[in-house]
Structures are given as structure tokens and as C-alpha cells.
GROMACS .gro file of C-alpha atoms in nm:
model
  171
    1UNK     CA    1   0.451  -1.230   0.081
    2UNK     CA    2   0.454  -1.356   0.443
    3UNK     CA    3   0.564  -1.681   0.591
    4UNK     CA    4   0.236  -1.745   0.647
    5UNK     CA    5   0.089  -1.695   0.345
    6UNK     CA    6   0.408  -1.883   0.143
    7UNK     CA    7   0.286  -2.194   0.398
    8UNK     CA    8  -0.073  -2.117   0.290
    9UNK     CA    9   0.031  -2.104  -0.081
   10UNK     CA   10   0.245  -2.427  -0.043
   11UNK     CA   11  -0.055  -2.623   0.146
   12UNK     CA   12  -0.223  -2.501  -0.180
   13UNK     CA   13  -0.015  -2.670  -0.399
   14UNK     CA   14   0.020  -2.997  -0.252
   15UNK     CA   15  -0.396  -3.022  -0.237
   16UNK     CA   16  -0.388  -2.976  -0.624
   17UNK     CA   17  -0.153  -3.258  -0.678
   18UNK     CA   18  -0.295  -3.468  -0.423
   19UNK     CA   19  -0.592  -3.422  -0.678
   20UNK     CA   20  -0.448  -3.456  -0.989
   21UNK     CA   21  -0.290  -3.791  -0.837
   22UNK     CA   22  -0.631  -3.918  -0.741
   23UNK     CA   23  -0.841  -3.804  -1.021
   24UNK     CA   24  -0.540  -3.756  -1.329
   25UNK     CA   25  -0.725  -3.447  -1.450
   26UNK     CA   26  -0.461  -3.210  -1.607
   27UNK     CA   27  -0.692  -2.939  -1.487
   28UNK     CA   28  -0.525  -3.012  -1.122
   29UNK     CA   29  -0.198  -3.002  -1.237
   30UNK     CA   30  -0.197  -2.713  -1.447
   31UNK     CA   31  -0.367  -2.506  -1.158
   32UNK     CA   32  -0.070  -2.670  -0.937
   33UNK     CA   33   0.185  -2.542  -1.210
   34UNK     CA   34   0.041  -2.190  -1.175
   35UNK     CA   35   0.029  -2.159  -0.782
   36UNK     CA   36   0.419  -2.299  -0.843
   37UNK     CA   37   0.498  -2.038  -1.038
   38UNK     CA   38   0.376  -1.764  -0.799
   39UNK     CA   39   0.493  -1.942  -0.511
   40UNK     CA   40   0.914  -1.909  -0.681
   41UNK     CA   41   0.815  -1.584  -0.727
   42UNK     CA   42   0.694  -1.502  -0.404
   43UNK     CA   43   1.088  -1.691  -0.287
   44UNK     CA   44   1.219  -1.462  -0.487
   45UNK     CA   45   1.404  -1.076  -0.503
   46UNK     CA   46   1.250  -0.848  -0.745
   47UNK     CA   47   1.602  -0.799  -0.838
   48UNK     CA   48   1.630  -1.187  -0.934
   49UNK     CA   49   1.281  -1.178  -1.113
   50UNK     CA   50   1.408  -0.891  -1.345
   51UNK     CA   51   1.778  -1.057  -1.415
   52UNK     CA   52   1.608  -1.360  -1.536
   53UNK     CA   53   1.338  -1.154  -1.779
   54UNK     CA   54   1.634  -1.004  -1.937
   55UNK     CA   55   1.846  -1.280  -1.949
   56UNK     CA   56   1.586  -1.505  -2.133
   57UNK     CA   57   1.699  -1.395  -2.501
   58UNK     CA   58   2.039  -1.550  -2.403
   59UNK     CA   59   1.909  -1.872  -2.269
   60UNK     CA   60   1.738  -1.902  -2.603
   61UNK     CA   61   2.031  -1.855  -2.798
   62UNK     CA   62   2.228  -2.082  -2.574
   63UNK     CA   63   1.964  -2.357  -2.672
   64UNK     CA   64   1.985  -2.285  -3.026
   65UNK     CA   65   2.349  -2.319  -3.016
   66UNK     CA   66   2.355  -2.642  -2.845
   67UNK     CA   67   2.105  -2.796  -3.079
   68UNK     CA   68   2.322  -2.683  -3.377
   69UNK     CA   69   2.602  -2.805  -3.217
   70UNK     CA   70   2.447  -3.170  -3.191
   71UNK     CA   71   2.461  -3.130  -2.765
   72UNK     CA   72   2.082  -3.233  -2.740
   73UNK     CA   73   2.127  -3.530  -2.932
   74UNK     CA   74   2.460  -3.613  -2.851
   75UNK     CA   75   2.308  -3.630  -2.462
   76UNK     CA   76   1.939  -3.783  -2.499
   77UNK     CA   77   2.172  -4.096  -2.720
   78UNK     CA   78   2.408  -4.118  -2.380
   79UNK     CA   79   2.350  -4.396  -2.114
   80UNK     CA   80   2.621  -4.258  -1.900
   81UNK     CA   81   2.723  -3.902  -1.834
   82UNK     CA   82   2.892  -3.682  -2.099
   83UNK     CA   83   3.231  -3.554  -2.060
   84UNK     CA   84   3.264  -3.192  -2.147
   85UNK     CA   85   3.551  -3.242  -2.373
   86UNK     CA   86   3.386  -3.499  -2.541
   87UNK     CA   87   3.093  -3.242  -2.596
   88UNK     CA   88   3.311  -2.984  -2.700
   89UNK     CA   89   3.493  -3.247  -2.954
   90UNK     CA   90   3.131  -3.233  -3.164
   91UNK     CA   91   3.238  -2.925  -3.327
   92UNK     CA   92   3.575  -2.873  -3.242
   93UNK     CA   93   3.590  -2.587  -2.997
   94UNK     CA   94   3.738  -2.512  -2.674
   95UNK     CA   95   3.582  -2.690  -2.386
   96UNK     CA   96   3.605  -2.294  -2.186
   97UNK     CA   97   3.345  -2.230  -2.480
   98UNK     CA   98   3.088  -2.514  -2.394
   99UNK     CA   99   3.090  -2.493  -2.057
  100UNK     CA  100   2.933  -2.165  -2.051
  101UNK     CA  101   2.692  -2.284  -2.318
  102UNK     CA  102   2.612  -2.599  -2.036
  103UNK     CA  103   2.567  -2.371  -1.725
  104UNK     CA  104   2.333  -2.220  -1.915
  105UNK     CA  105   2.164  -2.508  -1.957
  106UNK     CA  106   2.164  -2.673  -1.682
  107UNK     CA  107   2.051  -2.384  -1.478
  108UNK     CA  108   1.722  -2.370  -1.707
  109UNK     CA  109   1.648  -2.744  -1.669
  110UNK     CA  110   1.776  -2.831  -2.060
  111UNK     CA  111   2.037  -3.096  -1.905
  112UNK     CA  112   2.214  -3.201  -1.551
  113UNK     CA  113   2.556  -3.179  -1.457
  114UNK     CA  114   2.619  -3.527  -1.335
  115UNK     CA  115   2.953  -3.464  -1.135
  116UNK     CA  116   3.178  -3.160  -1.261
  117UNK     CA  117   3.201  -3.101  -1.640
  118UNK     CA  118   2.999  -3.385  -1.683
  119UNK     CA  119   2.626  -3.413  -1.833
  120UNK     CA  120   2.333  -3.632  -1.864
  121UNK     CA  121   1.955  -3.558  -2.011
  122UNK     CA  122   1.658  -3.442  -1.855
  123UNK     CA  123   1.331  -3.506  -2.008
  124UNK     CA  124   1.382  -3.138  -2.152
  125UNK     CA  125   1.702  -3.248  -2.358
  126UNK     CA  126   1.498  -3.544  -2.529
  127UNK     CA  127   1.217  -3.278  -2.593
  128UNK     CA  128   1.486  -3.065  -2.762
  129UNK     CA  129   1.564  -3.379  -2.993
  130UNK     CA  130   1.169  -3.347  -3.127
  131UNK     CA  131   1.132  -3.205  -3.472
  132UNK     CA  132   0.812  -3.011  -3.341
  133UNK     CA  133   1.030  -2.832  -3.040
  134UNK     CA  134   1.334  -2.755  -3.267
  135UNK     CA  135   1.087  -2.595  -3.549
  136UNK     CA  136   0.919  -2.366  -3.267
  137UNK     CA  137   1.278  -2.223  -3.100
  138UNK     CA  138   1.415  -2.187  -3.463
  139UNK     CA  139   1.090  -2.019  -3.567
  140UNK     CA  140   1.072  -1.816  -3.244
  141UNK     CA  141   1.428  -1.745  -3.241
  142UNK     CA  142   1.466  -1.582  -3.622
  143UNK     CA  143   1.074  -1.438  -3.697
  144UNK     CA  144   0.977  -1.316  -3.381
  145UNK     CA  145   1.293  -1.249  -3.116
  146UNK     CA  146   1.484  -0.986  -3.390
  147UNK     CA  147   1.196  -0.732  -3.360
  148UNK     CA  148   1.177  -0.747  -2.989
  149UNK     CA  149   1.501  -0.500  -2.942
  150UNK     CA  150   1.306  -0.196  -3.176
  151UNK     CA  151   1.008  -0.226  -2.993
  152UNK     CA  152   1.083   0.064  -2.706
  153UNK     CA  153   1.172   0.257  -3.002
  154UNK     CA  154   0.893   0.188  -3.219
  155UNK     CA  155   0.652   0.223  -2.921
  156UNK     CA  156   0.847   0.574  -2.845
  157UNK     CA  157   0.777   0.716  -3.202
  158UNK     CA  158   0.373   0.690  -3.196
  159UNK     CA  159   0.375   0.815  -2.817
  160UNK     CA  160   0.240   0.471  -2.624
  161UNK     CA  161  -0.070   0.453  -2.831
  162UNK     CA  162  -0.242   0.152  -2.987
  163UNK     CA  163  -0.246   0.221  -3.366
  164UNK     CA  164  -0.537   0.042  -3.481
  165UNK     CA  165  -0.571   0.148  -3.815
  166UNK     CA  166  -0.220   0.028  -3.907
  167UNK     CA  167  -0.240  -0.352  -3.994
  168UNK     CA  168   0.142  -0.314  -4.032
  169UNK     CA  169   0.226  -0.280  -3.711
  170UNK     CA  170   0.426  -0.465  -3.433
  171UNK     CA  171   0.111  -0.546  -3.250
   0.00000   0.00000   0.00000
């Protein structure tokens, strides 16, 4: 995409929230979310759009171990910033350990790194705290993300066809 059109798709953007601020129709703002999205991808390398597809599964199982490691709820409690060590300290493991866990997720938005090795909520760590959120990770994370490895296989064996007739199938 050209500078010119990235200007174009940013001029975009700010008219749909200039119109979701003066009319609060979520119609606006999820059209704004949308020319967002294309707009980081249009900022972005190919390269960099590909290493974060395939890095997603991790970033979900970096969430799921911070929720069972009370890190969600231990943060969206805190009115000051969380030391690492004192995050660690909630299960007893090396602080080396949880730090990776926290760049994680911080770089996905699930919490902020205050100053170094220390972390406060974002409105994503209070959402994590929801029964509603934590059922559809959990769900996601042990119904549907264990078949996602055997589907290039599965899709190899019946040659890249749609198999209809098989109700039993991935699809």
C-alpha cells in the first residue's frame, strides 16, 4: 500500500469515529475497527503478519496459564503496579518463568508493564477475570485448538476436497 493511500485509509478512520462520537452507533465503530485492522496490516511486513498467525496458539496458552496461575486476578484487584516477584510468588516459581509468560502479555494488550518487571491491568485483564471470557478460552483452548495441528494431515489424506457426505468430519 502507498503513502498515499495509508493517509487515505487513516483519513478514513478518523471520519468513522468522528461519527460514532457524534451519533454513538456501534455500526461506526465497528466499521472504524475494520479499516484499523487493514490499516496495521497495510504497516506491516508479510513476514510480521505470518509470525504473529503462527504464534497465536502460544499467546493463548500464555493466557491460560496466567489465569490458572491467579495473574488476571491478582492484577485487575491491584491499585498500584505489580512486582514481578510478587507475581511469580502466586504459585511459587521462578520470576525468569513469569516474565516470559508477561511479555507475552503485554505485547497482546492482556496487561501493561508499568516500569520494568512491573504490571498493572488493562481493561483486557479485568475481562479475563469474567466467568463468560474464562469459559470461552478454556473451551476454545481444550475442544477446538487440539485438532487444529492434524488438520494439514487430515486435509492431505482426502486430496483438498470438501467431503460432504461425512458428518464426521473436521469441517
Amino acid at each position: 500500500m502507498s503513502i498515499s493511500q495509508i493517509r487515505s485509509q487513516i483519513a478514513a478512520l478518523d471520519s468513522l469515529i468522528d461519527q460514532y462520537e457524534s451519533t454513538g452507533s456501534r455500526h461506526y465503530l465497528v466499521d472504524a475497527q475494520e479499516k484499523a485492522f487493514g490499516l496495521g496490516r497495510a504497516l506491516e511486513h508479510p513476514r510480521e503478519t505470518i509470525a504473529k498467525l503462527f504464534y497465536s496458539p502460544i499467546i493463548l496458552v500464555a493466557v491460560r496459564v496466567a489465569h490458572d496461575m491467579g495473574i488476571f486476578a491478582l492484577l485487575s484487584l491491584s491499585t498500584a503496579p505489580v512486582p514481578l516477584t510478587e507475581l511469580a510468588a502466586l504459585k511459587t516459581t521462578d520470576s525468569f518463568f513469569v516474565e516470559r509468560i508477561m511479555r507475552l502479555l503485554v505485547a497482546n494488550g492482556f496487561a501493561n508493564e508499568a516500569t520494568q518487571h512491573e504490571y498493572s491491568p488493562t481493561e483486557i485483564t479485568h475481562e479475563m477475570t469474567q466467568k463468560s471470557s474464562i469459559g470461552l478460552s478454556e473451551a476454545l483452548l481444550t475442544d477446538f485448538l487440539p485438532c487444529l495441528p492434524k488438520m494439514p494431515e487430515y486435509l492431505k489424506s482426502i486430496n483438498y476436497r470438501n467431503q460432504p457426505e461425512k458428518p464426521s468430519s473436521t469441517f
